[in-house]
């Protein structure tokens, strides 16, 4: 299993380009299931999760063409509306095929994702919504089996804000008969990007980006070309890496408009941030000031940036309170950060981080994608060598991580 060896203590300096957003690309690739015409996506990041999704779609009969960051999907030959356990277990986002498959094929068999390292993560809201649209759903032998001649528009209300739940139901609504209204919808920028792509394919959607999304169902969708938005979590991760190391970096191919709260917090921590239309520059202070955060659905502070902020608080001046309200078990990086010398106490969904003057390199274990990002940031800030084990998590979500870090002056190396 690959590991990342980091020689810490060097400030990050220079420029890097942010990739397309994983969490926008994944639902968008499944949107291609909704039409028999080819759909082309550009700015698709080269990530293991994207590879998994393309293999899953190919297995269903979708023709996949990929050239660098451009992917064309042709679902005219779609004939196997099945997502098997072997694929779903490696990537929960596979559940995103459920809505498009029932909507276009009238049938889907999708393995239940089960739990994952950061919590139980059920998909009951996806199922509840599709049932309200008329799908007959049974759960047998670990698979969700959904059937329906044609979905009917309905008024849907999700019990909690769910990103992929909103996306699944929005895609299903596009081909349903009549109007669908999703209340308590997720407002994440990736939901808006997906809606823009669906509209380019002929869907009638309004309200994406607010908590009420309205969809007027159409008979069919057509092909389109869509550029995937920049990855706001990758952007935030590099900004934190620069902040933690006392660096000065400029990120291009991204936009501050998706990151208001993260940028505010970095400024509260003492960073100097200048934004351009499609670039962000961060200059870190001599020492960061601790900043407290509370995760919540967009536009509040993203849970996917929580681990990175725990890392920067570990070396900041003062005490930070970190409250995680989205996932029940998302502090596994804390014990690893403690191995590097961080002073962190956990009480339920709250972490109290008392900043220390310096961290010392050690071997740490990555447990999930964003936890790994937090460990890399801490390793870059620590004195001496840090070995991050199980970096396959990082390969799921960060395109060219070592390449970009090296371009920013970090001393990192992948070891087998
Ligand atoms: C998406 C993101 C993930 C991010 C998360 C929260 C993708 C591919 N992944 O995950 O990176 O961390 O949003 O911003 O976009 N829940 C239920 N029942 C459901 C659905 C969700 O109880 O049917 C709960 C979950 O367990 C969790 C909360 O709702 O506690 C929010 O989860 P959700 O927004 O659905 O996360 P994902 O869409 O899986």
CSV table of C-alpha atoms and ligand atoms in Angstrom, one decimal:
chain,number,residue,atom,x,y,z
A,1,UNK,CA,0.0,0.0,0.0
A,2,UNK,CA,1.4,3.4,-1.0
A,3,UNK,CA,2.5,5.9,1.7
A,4,UNK,CA,3.4,9.5,1.5
A,5,UNK,CA,6.7,10.6,3.0
A,6,UNK,CA,6.7,14.3,4.0
A,7,UNK,CA,9.8,16.2,5.0
A,8,UNK,CA,8.0,18.9,7.0
A,9,UNK,CA,8.8,22.5,8.1
A,10,UNK,CA,9.1,24.2,4.6
A,11,UNK,CA,6.7,27.0,3.8
A,12,UNK,CA,4.6,26.4,0.6
A,13,UNK,CA,5.3,29.0,-2.1
A,14,UNK,CA,4.4,29.4,-5.7
A,15,UNK,CA,1.4,28.5,-7.9
A,16,UNK,CA,-0.8,25.5,-8.5
A,17,UNK,CA,-3.9,24.9,-10.5
A,18,UNK,CA,-7.1,23.5,-8.9
A,19,UNK,CA,-8.8,20.5,-10.6
A,20,UNK,CA,-12.4,20.0,-11.5
A,21,UNK,CA,-14.6,19.1,-8.5
A,22,UNK,CA,-15.0,15.5,-7.6
A,23,UNK,CA,-18.3,16.0,-6.0
A,24,UNK,CA,-19.7,17.8,-9.0
A,25,UNK,CA,-18.3,15.4,-11.5
A,26,UNK,CA,-19.7,12.2,-9.8
A,27,UNK,CA,-23.4,13.2,-10.0
A,28,UNK,CA,-22.9,14.8,-13.4
A,29,UNK,CA,-21.5,11.5,-14.9
A,30,UNK,CA,-24.6,9.7,-13.7
A,31,UNK,CA,-26.8,12.4,-15.3
A,32,UNK,CA,-25.6,11.1,-18.7
A,33,UNK,CA,-27.8,8.0,-17.9
A,34,UNK,CA,-30.8,10.2,-18.4
A,35,UNK,CA,-30.4,10.6,-22.2
A,36,UNK,CA,-29.8,8.4,-25.2
A,37,UNK,CA,-27.6,11.1,-26.7
A,38,UNK,CA,-23.9,11.6,-26.0
A,39,UNK,CA,-22.9,14.0,-23.2
A,40,UNK,CA,-19.4,15.5,-23.0
A,41,UNK,CA,-17.8,16.8,-19.8
A,42,UNK,CA,-14.7,18.8,-19.6
A,43,UNK,CA,-12.4,19.6,-16.6
A,44,UNK,CA,-13.1,16.1,-15.2
A,45,UNK,CA,-10.4,15.3,-12.6
A,46,UNK,CA,-8.3,12.2,-12.8
A,47,UNK,CA,-9.2,10.5,-9.6
A,48,UNK,CA,-9.9,6.9,-8.5
A,49,UNK,CA,-13.5,7.7,-7.6
A,50,UNK,CA,-14.0,9.0,-11.2
A,51,UNK,CA,-12.4,5.8,-12.6
A,52,UNK,CA,-14.8,3.7,-10.4
A,53,UNK,CA,-17.8,5.7,-11.6
A,54,UNK,CA,-16.8,5.3,-15.3
A,55,UNK,CA,-16.3,1.5,-14.8
A,56,UNK,CA,-19.7,1.3,-13.1
A,57,UNK,CA,-21.4,3.1,-16.0
A,58,UNK,CA,-19.5,1.1,-18.6
A,59,UNK,CA,-20.8,-2.1,-16.9
A,60,UNK,CA,-24.3,-0.8,-17.4
A,61,UNK,CA,-23.8,-0.5,-21.2
A,62,UNK,CA,-22.7,3.1,-21.4
A,63,UNK,CA,-20.0,3.9,-24.0
A,64,UNK,CA,-17.2,5.8,-22.2
A,65,UNK,CA,-14.6,7.8,-24.1
A,66,UNK,CA,-11.9,9.6,-22.1
A,67,UNK,CA,-9.2,11.8,-23.3
A,68,UNK,CA,-7.4,13.6,-20.5
A,69,UNK,CA,-10.0,15.8,-18.7
A,70,UNK,CA,-12.6,15.3,-21.4
A,71,UNK,CA,-15.1,12.5,-21.0
A,72,UNK,CA,-17.9,11.6,-23.4
A,73,UNK,CA,-20.7,9.2,-22.2
A,74,UNK,CA,-23.1,7.6,-24.6
A,75,UNK,CA,-25.9,5.8,-22.8
A,76,UNK,CA,-27.9,4.9,-25.9
A,77,UNK,CA,-27.0,1.2,-25.3
A,78,UNK,CA,-27.8,1.3,-21.5
A,79,UNK,CA,-29.2,-2.2,-20.8
A,80,UNK,CA,-27.9,-3.3,-17.3
A,81,UNK,CA,-29.5,-1.0,-14.7
A,82,UNK,CA,-27.5,-2.6,-11.9
A,83,UNK,CA,-24.9,-1.3,-9.4
A,84,UNK,CA,-23.2,-4.2,-7.8
A,85,UNK,CA,-22.0,-4.3,-4.2
A,86,UNK,CA,-18.3,-4.7,-5.2
A,87,UNK,CA,-18.4,-1.2,-6.7
A,88,UNK,CA,-20.8,0.6,-4.4
A,89,UNK,CA,-18.8,-0.5,-1.3
A,90,UNK,CA,-15.7,1.3,-2.6
A,91,UNK,CA,-17.6,4.5,-3.4
A,92,UNK,CA,-20.8,5.5,-1.7
A,93,UNK,CA,-21.6,8.1,-4.5
A,94,UNK,CA,-22.6,5.1,-6.7
A,95,UNK,CA,-26.0,5.5,-5.1
A,96,UNK,CA,-26.3,8.5,-7.6
A,97,UNK,CA,-27.2,6.1,-10.4
A,98,UNK,CA,-30.5,5.2,-8.6
A,99,UNK,CA,-32.6,8.2,-9.6
A,100,UNK,CA,-31.4,8.4,-13.2
A,101,UNK,CA,-31.8,4.7,-13.8
A,102,UNK,CA,-35.4,4.5,-12.5
A,103,UNK,CA,-36.3,7.7,-14.4
A,104,UNK,CA,-35.0,6.5,-17.8
A,105,UNK,CA,-35.2,2.7,-17.6
A,106,UNK,CA,-38.1,2.3,-15.2
A,107,UNK,CA,-35.9,-0.1,-13.2
A,108,UNK,CA,-32.8,-0.1,-11.0
A,109,UNK,CA,-31.0,-2.6,-8.7
A,110,UNK,CA,-28.4,-0.7,-6.6
A,111,UNK,CA,-26.5,-2.2,-3.7
A,112,UNK,CA,-27.0,-0.4,-0.4
A,113,UNK,CA,-23.8,1.4,0.5
A,114,UNK,CA,-23.8,0.4,4.1
A,115,UNK,CA,-21.7,2.3,6.7
A,116,UNK,CA,-18.4,3.9,6.1
A,117,UNK,CA,-15.6,5.2,8.3
A,118,UNK,CA,-17.2,8.5,9.1
A,119,UNK,CA,-20.6,7.2,10.0
A,120,UNK,CA,-23.7,5.2,9.2
A,121,UNK,CA,-24.7,7.3,6.2
A,122,UNK,CA,-28.1,5.8,5.3
A,123,UNK,CA,-29.9,6.5,2.0
A,124,UNK,CA,-33.4,6.4,3.4
A,125,UNK,CA,-34.2,9.9,2.0
A,126,UNK,CA,-33.3,8.9,-1.5
A,127,UNK,CA,-35.6,5.9,-1.2
A,128,UNK,CA,-38.4,7.9,0.5
A,129,UNK,CA,-38.3,10.5,-2.3
A,130,UNK,CA,-38.4,8.0,-5.2
A,131,UNK,CA,-41.3,6.1,-3.5
A,132,UNK,CA,-43.2,9.4,-3.2
A,133,UNK,CA,-42.7,9.7,-7.0
A,134,UNK,CA,-44.4,6.4,-7.5
A,135,UNK,CA,-41.5,4.0,-7.6
A,136,UNK,CA,-42.1,0.6,-6.1
A,137,UNK,CA,-39.1,-0.1,-3.9
A,138,UNK,CA,-38.0,-3.2,-2.1
A,139,UNK,CA,-34.8,-3.8,-0.2
A,140,UNK,CA,-33.7,-7.4,-0.6
A,141,UNK,CA,-30.3,-9.1,0.0
A,142,UNK,CA,-28.6,-5.7,0.5
A,143,UNK,CA,-30.0,-4.3,-2.8
A,144,UNK,CA,-32.5,-1.5,-3.4
A,145,UNK,CA,-34.7,-2.6,-6.2
A,146,UNK,CA,-36.8,0.2,-7.7
A,147,UNK,CA,-39.4,-0.2,-10.4
A,148,UNK,CA,-41.9,2.2,-12.1
A,149,UNK,CA,-43.3,2.6,-15.6
A,150,UNK,CA,-42.9,6.4,-15.3
A,151,UNK,CA,-42.1,8.4,-12.3
A,152,UNK,CA,-44.7,11.1,-11.3
A,153,UNK,CA,-43.8,14.5,-10.1
A,154,UNK,CA,-44.3,15.0,-6.4
A,155,UNK,CA,-43.8,17.4,-3.5
A,156,UNK,CA,-40.7,16.0,-1.6
A,157,UNK,CA,-39.4,17.0,1.8
A,158,UNK,CA,-36.1,15.5,3.1
A,159,UNK,CA,-35.8,15.1,6.8
A,160,UNK,CA,-32.3,16.5,6.8
A,161,UNK,CA,-30.3,18.4,4.2
A,162,UNK,CA,-28.7,15.7,2.0
A,163,UNK,CA,-26.4,16.6,-1.0
A,164,UNK,CA,-26.5,13.3,-3.0
A,165,UNK,CA,-30.2,12.8,-1.9
A,166,UNK,CA,-31.1,16.2,-3.5
A,167,UNK,CA,-29.1,15.4,-6.6
A,168,UNK,CA,-30.7,11.9,-7.0
A,169,UNK,CA,-34.2,13.3,-6.7
A,170,UNK,CA,-33.5,16.3,-8.9
A,171,UNK,CA,-32.2,14.0,-11.7
A,172,UNK,CA,-35.2,11.7,-11.2
A,173,UNK,CA,-37.6,14.7,-11.4
A,174,UNK,CA,-36.3,15.7,-14.8
A,175,UNK,CA,-38.0,12.8,-16.6
A,176,UNK,CA,-41.0,12.4,-14.3
A,177,UNK,CA,-44.5,13.2,-15.4
A,178,UNK,CA,-45.5,16.6,-14.0
A,179,UNK,CA,-43.9,18.9,-11.5
A,180,UNK,CA,-41.5,17.9,-8.7
A,181,UNK,CA,-40.7,20.2,-5.8
A,182,UNK,CA,-37.8,19.4,-3.4
A,183,UNK,CA,-38.1,21.2,-0.1
A,184,UNK,CA,-35.2,21.4,2.4
A,185,UNK,CA,-32.9,20.9,-0.7
A,186,UNK,CA,-29.1,21.0,-0.4
A,187,UNK,CA,-27.7,24.4,-1.6
A,188,UNK,CA,-24.2,23.2,-2.3
A,189,UNK,CA,-22.5,24.7,-5.4
A,190,UNK,CA,-22.2,21.2,-6.8
A,191,UNK,CA,-26.0,20.9,-6.8
A,192,UNK,CA,-26.2,24.1,-8.8
A,193,UNK,CA,-23.5,22.9,-11.2
A,194,UNK,CA,-25.5,19.7,-11.7
A,195,UNK,CA,-28.7,21.7,-12.3
A,196,UNK,CA,-26.9,23.8,-14.9
A,197,UNK,CA,-25.7,20.7,-16.7
A,198,UNK,CA,-29.2,19.2,-16.6
A,199,UNK,CA,-30.7,22.4,-18.0
A,200,UNK,CA,-28.1,22.3,-20.8
A,201,UNK,CA,-29.5,18.8,-21.5
A,202,UNK,CA,-33.0,20.2,-21.8
A,203,UNK,CA,-34.3,19.9,-18.2
A,204,UNK,CA,-36.6,22.5,-16.7
A,205,UNK,CA,-35.2,23.3,-13.2
A,206,UNK,CA,-35.5,26.5,-11.1
A,207,UNK,CA,-34.4,27.3,-7.6
A,208,UNK,CA,-31.1,25.3,-7.5
A,209,UNK,CA,-28.9,27.0,-4.9
A,210,UNK,CA,-31.9,27.7,-2.7
A,211,UNK,CA,-33.7,25.2,-0.4
A,212,UNK,CA,-36.6,24.8,-2.7
A,213,UNK,CA,-35.9,23.3,-6.1
A,214,UNK,CA,-38.7,23.0,-8.7
A,215,UNK,CA,-38.5,20.7,-11.7
A,216,UNK,CA,-41.0,20.4,-14.5
A,217,UNK,CA,-40.6,16.9,-16.0
A,218,UNK,CA,-39.9,16.5,-19.7
A,219,UNK,CA,-40.4,13.5,-22.0
A,220,UNK,CA,-36.7,13.3,-22.8
A,221,UNK,CA,-33.3,15.0,-22.4
A,222,UNK,CA,-30.7,15.5,-25.1
A,223,UNK,CA,-26.9,15.6,-25.3
A,224,UNK,CA,-24.8,18.6,-24.1
A,225,UNK,CA,-21.3,19.7,-23.2
A,226,UNK,CA,-20.6,20.9,-19.7
A,227,UNK,CA,-17.5,22.1,-17.9
A,228,UNK,CA,-17.2,20.8,-14.3
A,229,UNK,CA,-16.8,23.6,-11.7
A,230,UNK,CA,-13.5,23.9,-9.7
A,231,UNK,CA,-13.0,21.8,-6.6
A,232,UNK,CA,-13.7,24.1,-3.6
A,233,UNK,CA,-12.5,21.5,-1.1
A,234,UNK,CA,-9.2,20.9,-3.0
A,235,UNK,CA,-8.9,24.7,-3.1
A,236,UNK,CA,-9.5,25.0,0.6
A,237,UNK,CA,-7.1,22.2,1.4
A,238,UNK,CA,-4.1,23.9,-0.4
A,239,UNK,CA,-5.0,27.2,1.3
A,240,UNK,CA,-4.8,25.5,4.7
A,241,UNK,CA,-1.5,23.8,3.7
A,242,UNK,CA,-0.1,27.2,2.9
A,243,UNK,CA,-1.5,28.7,6.1
A,244,UNK,CA,-0.1,26.0,8.3
A,245,UNK,CA,3.4,26.2,6.9
A,246,UNK,CA,3.7,30.0,6.9
A,247,UNK,CA,3.5,30.0,3.1
A,248,UNK,CA,2.5,32.3,0.3
A,249,UNK,CA,0.7,30.6,-2.6
A,250,UNK,CA,-1.5,31.5,-5.6
A,251,UNK,CA,-4.2,29.0,-6.7
A,252,UNK,CA,-5.5,29.3,-10.3
A,253,UNK,CA,-8.5,27.7,-12.0
A,254,UNK,CA,-10.7,28.3,-9.0
A,255,UNK,CA,-13.0,30.8,-7.5
A,256,UNK,CA,-13.4,32.3,-4.0
A,257,UNK,CA,-17.1,32.6,-4.6
A,258,UNK,CA,-17.7,29.0,-3.4
A,259,UNK,CA,-15.5,29.4,-0.4
A,260,UNK,CA,-16.8,32.5,1.5
A,261,UNK,CA,-16.9,31.0,5.0
A,262,UNK,CA,-13.5,29.1,4.6
A,263,UNK,CA,-11.8,32.3,3.4
A,264,UNK,CA,-13.4,34.3,6.2
A,265,UNK,CA,-12.0,31.8,8.8
A,266,UNK,CA,-8.5,31.9,7.2
A,267,UNK,CA,-8.6,35.7,7.4
A,268,UNK,CA,-9.7,35.4,11.1
A,269,UNK,CA,-6.6,33.1,11.6
A,270,UNK,CA,-4.5,36.0,10.4
A,271,UNK,CA,-4.0,35.1,6.7
A,272,UNK,CA,-3.8,37.8,4.0
A,273,UNK,CA,-6.1,36.7,1.1
A,274,UNK,CA,-6.5,38.4,-2.2
A,275,UNK,CA,-9.0,37.1,-4.7
A,276,UNK,CA,-9.2,37.5,-8.5
A,277,UNK,CA,-11.9,36.3,-10.8
A,278,UNK,CA,-10.4,32.8,-11.1
A,279,UNK,CA,-7.5,32.8,-8.7
A,280,UNK,CA,-6.8,33.1,-5.0
A,281,UNK,CA,-3.6,34.2,-3.2
A,282,UNK,CA,-2.9,33.5,0.4
A,283,UNK,CA,0.0,34.9,2.5
A,284,UNK,CA,0.2,33.3,6.0
A,285,UNK,CA,1.2,35.3,9.1
A,286,UNK,CA,4.2,34.3,11.3
A,287,UNK,CA,1.9,32.4,13.5
A,288,UNK,CA,-1.8,31.6,13.0
A,289,UNK,CA,-4.5,32.5,15.5
A,290,UNK,CA,-6.9,29.7,16.5
A,291,UNK,CA,-10.3,29.8,14.9
A,292,UNK,CA,-13.4,27.9,16.1
A,293,UNK,CA,-15.7,26.3,13.5
A,294,UNK,CA,-19.0,24.5,13.4
A,295,UNK,CA,-19.8,22.4,10.4
A,296,UNK,CA,-23.3,22.6,8.8
A,297,UNK,CA,-24.8,22.4,5.3
A,298,UNK,CA,-23.8,25.0,2.7
A,299,UNK,CA,-23.4,28.0,2.9
A,300,UNK,CA,-22.1,27.2,6.5
A,301,UNK,CA,-18.7,25.7,7.1
A,302,UNK,CA,-18.2,22.5,5.1
A,303,UNK,CA,-17.6,19.2,7.0
A,304,UNK,CA,-15.2,18.3,4.2
A,305,UNK,CA,-12.9,21.1,5.5
A,306,UNK,CA,-13.1,20.2,9.2
A,307,UNK,CA,-10.0,17.9,9.3
A,308,UNK,CA,-7.9,20.5,7.5
A,309,UNK,CA,-8.9,23.2,10.0
A,310,UNK,CA,-8.2,20.9,12.9
A,311,UNK,CA,-4.7,20.6,11.5
A,312,UNK,CA,-4.1,24.3,11.2
A,313,UNK,CA,-5.5,24.9,14.7
A,314,UNK,CA,-3.1,22.4,16.0
A,315,UNK,CA,-0.2,24.8,15.3
A,316,UNK,CA,-2.1,28.1,15.9
A,317,UNK,CA,-1.9,30.4,18.9
A,318,UNK,CA,-4.9,29.8,21.3
A,319,UNK,CA,-7.7,27.4,21.7
A,320,UNK,CA,-10.2,26.4,19.0
A,321,UNK,CA,-13.6,24.6,19.5
A,322,UNK,CA,-14.5,22.4,16.5
A,323,UNK,CA,-18.1,21.1,16.3
A,324,UNK,CA,-19.0,18.5,13.7
A,325,UNK,CA,-22.8,18.4,13.1
A,326,UNK,CA,-23.0,16.4,9.9
A,327,UNK,CA,-21.3,13.1,10.5
A,328,UNK,CA,-21.2,11.3,13.8
A,329,UNK,CA,-17.7,9.8,13.6
A,330,UNK,CA,-15.6,12.3,11.8
A,331,UNK,CA,-12.8,13.0,14.3
A,332,UNK,CA,-10.5,10.0,13.5
A,333,UNK,CA,-7.7,12.3,12.4
A,334,UNK,CA,-7.6,13.7,15.9
A,335,UNK,CA,-5.8,10.7,17.4
A,336,UNK,CA,-3.3,10.7,14.5
A,337,UNK,CA,-2.7,14.5,15.0
A,338,UNK,CA,-2.0,13.8,18.6
A,339,UNK,CA,0.7,11.3,17.5
A,340,UNK,CA,2.4,14.4,15.9
A,341,UNK,CA,2.2,16.3,19.2
A,342,UNK,CA,-1.1,18.1,18.8
A,343,UNK,CA,-3.1,18.9,22.0
A,344,UNK,CA,-6.7,17.8,21.2
A,345,UNK,CA,-9.5,16.7,23.5
A,346,UNK,CA,-12.7,15.1,22.0
A,347,UNK,CA,-16.0,15.1,23.7
A,348,UNK,CA,-18.8,13.7,21.5
A,349,UNK,CA,-19.1,15.9,18.5
A,350,UNK,CA,-16.8,18.6,19.9
A,351,UNK,CA,-13.0,18.8,19.7
A,352,UNK,CA,-11.1,21.3,21.7
A,353,UNK,CA,-7.7,22.1,20.1
A,354,UNK,CA,-5.1,23.9,22.1
A,355,UNK,CA,-2.5,25.1,19.7
A,356,UNK,CA,1.1,24.0,20.3
A,357,UNK,CA,4.4,25.8,19.2
A,358,UNK,CA,5.4,22.9,16.9
A,359,UNK,CA,4.4,19.4,15.8
A,360,UNK,CA,7.0,16.6,15.3
A,361,UNK,CA,6.9,14.2,12.4
A,362,UNK,CA,5.7,10.6,13.0
A,363,UNK,CA,4.0,7.8,11.2
A,364,UNK,CA,0.2,8.3,10.9
A,365,UNK,CA,-2.6,6.4,9.4
A,366,UNK,CA,-5.1,8.0,6.9
A,367,UNK,CA,-8.7,6.8,7.7
A,368,UNK,CA,-10.8,8.6,5.1
A,369,UNK,CA,-10.4,11.1,2.4
A,370,UNK,CA,-10.5,14.5,4.2
A,371,UNK,CA,-8.9,13.1,7.4
A,372,UNK,CA,-5.9,12.2,5.2
A,373,UNK,CA,-5.8,15.8,3.9
A,374,UNK,CA,-5.6,17.0,7.5
A,375,UNK,CA,-2.7,14.7,8.2
A,376,UNK,CA,-0.8,15.8,5.1
A,377,UNK,CA,-1.2,19.5,6.2
A,378,UNK,CA,0.0,18.6,9.7
A,379,UNK,CA,2.9,16.7,8.2
A,380,UNK,CA,3.9,19.6,6.1
A,381,UNK,CA,3.8,21.9,9.1
A,382,UNK,CA,5.7,19.4,11.4
A,383,UNK,CA,9.4,19.3,12.0
A,384,UNK,CA,11.1,16.3,10.5
A,385,UNK,CA,9.6,13.3,8.6
A,386,UNK,CA,6.0,12.3,8.6
A,387,UNK,CA,4.9,9.1,6.9
A,388,UNK,CA,1.2,9.0,6.0
A,389,UNK,CA,0.0,5.5,5.6
A,390,UNK,CA,-2.9,4.3,3.4
A,391,UNK,CA,-2.9,7.3,1.0
A,392,UNK,CA,-5.2,5.4,-1.4
A,393,UNK,CA,-7.9,7.6,0.3
A,394,UNK,CA,-6.1,10.7,-1.0
A,395,UNK,CA,-6.0,9.2,-4.5
A,396,UNK,CA,-9.8,9.1,-4.4
A,397,UNK,CA,-10.1,12.8,-4.1
A,398,UNK,CA,-6.9,14.8,-4.9
A,399,UNK,CA,-5.7,14.9,-8.4
A,400,UNK,CA,-1.9,15.0,-8.7
A,401,UNK,CA,-1.4,15.7,-5.0
A,402,UNK,CA,2.4,15.1,-4.8
A,403,UNK,CA,2.9,16.9,-8.2
A,404,UNK,CA,1.1,20.0,-6.9
A,405,UNK,CA,2.7,20.0,-3.5
A,406,UNK,CA,6.2,19.6,-5.1
A,407,UNK,CA,5.4,22.5,-7.4
A,408,UNK,CA,4.6,24.5,-4.3
A,409,UNK,CA,8.0,23.7,-2.8
A,410,UNK,CA,7.1,20.8,-0.5
A,411,UNK,CA,9.4,17.9,0.0
A,412,UNK,CA,7.1,14.9,-0.5
A,413,UNK,CA,7.6,11.5,-2.0
A,414,UNK,CA,5.3,8.5,-2.6
A,415,UNK,CA,6.8,5.3,-1.2
A,416,UNK,CA,5.5,1.7,-1.8
B,1,LIG,C1,-21.9,14.6,0.2
B,1,LIG,C2,-20.5,14.7,-0.3
B,1,LIG,C3,-19.5,14.5,0.9
B,1,LIG,C4,-19.8,15.5,2.0
B,1,LIG,C5,-21.3,15.4,2.4
B,1,LIG,C6,-21.8,16.5,3.4
B,1,LIG,C7,-20.6,13.9,-2.5
B,1,LIG,C8,-20.3,12.8,-3.5
B,1,LIG,N1,-20.3,13.7,-1.3
B,1,LIG,O1,-22.1,13.3,0.8
B,1,LIG,O2,-18.2,14.8,0.4
B,1,LIG,O3,-19.1,15.2,3.2
B,1,LIG,O4,-22.1,15.6,1.2
B,1,LIG,O5,-21.5,17.8,2.8
B,1,LIG,O6,-21.2,14.9,-2.9
B,1,LIG,N2,-28.4,11.1,5.6
B,1,LIG,C9,-29.4,10.3,6.1
B,1,LIG,N3,-30.2,9.7,5.1
B,1,LIG,C10,-30.1,9.9,3.8
B,1,LIG,C11,-29.1,10.8,3.4
B,1,LIG,C12,-28.2,11.4,4.3
B,1,LIG,O7,-29.6,10.1,7.3
B,1,LIG,O8,-30.9,9.3,3.0
B,1,LIG,C13,-27.5,11.8,6.6
B,1,LIG,C14,-26.1,11.4,6.5
B,1,LIG,O9,-25.8,10.2,7.2
B,1,LIG,C15,-25.3,12.6,7.0
B,1,LIG,C16,-26.2,13.8,6.6
B,1,LIG,O10,-27.5,13.2,6.3
B,1,LIG,O11,-25.3,12.5,8.4
B,1,LIG,C17,-25.7,14.5,5.3
B,1,LIG,O12,-25.3,13.5,4.4
B,1,LIG,P1,-25.3,13.8,2.8
B,1,LIG,O13,-25.4,15.3,2.5
B,1,LIG,O14,-26.3,12.9,2.2
B,1,LIG,O15,-23.9,13.3,2.4
B,1,LIG,P2,-23.5,12.7,1.0
B,1,LIG,O16,-24.4,13.3,0.0
B,1,LIG,O17,-23.4,11.2,1.1
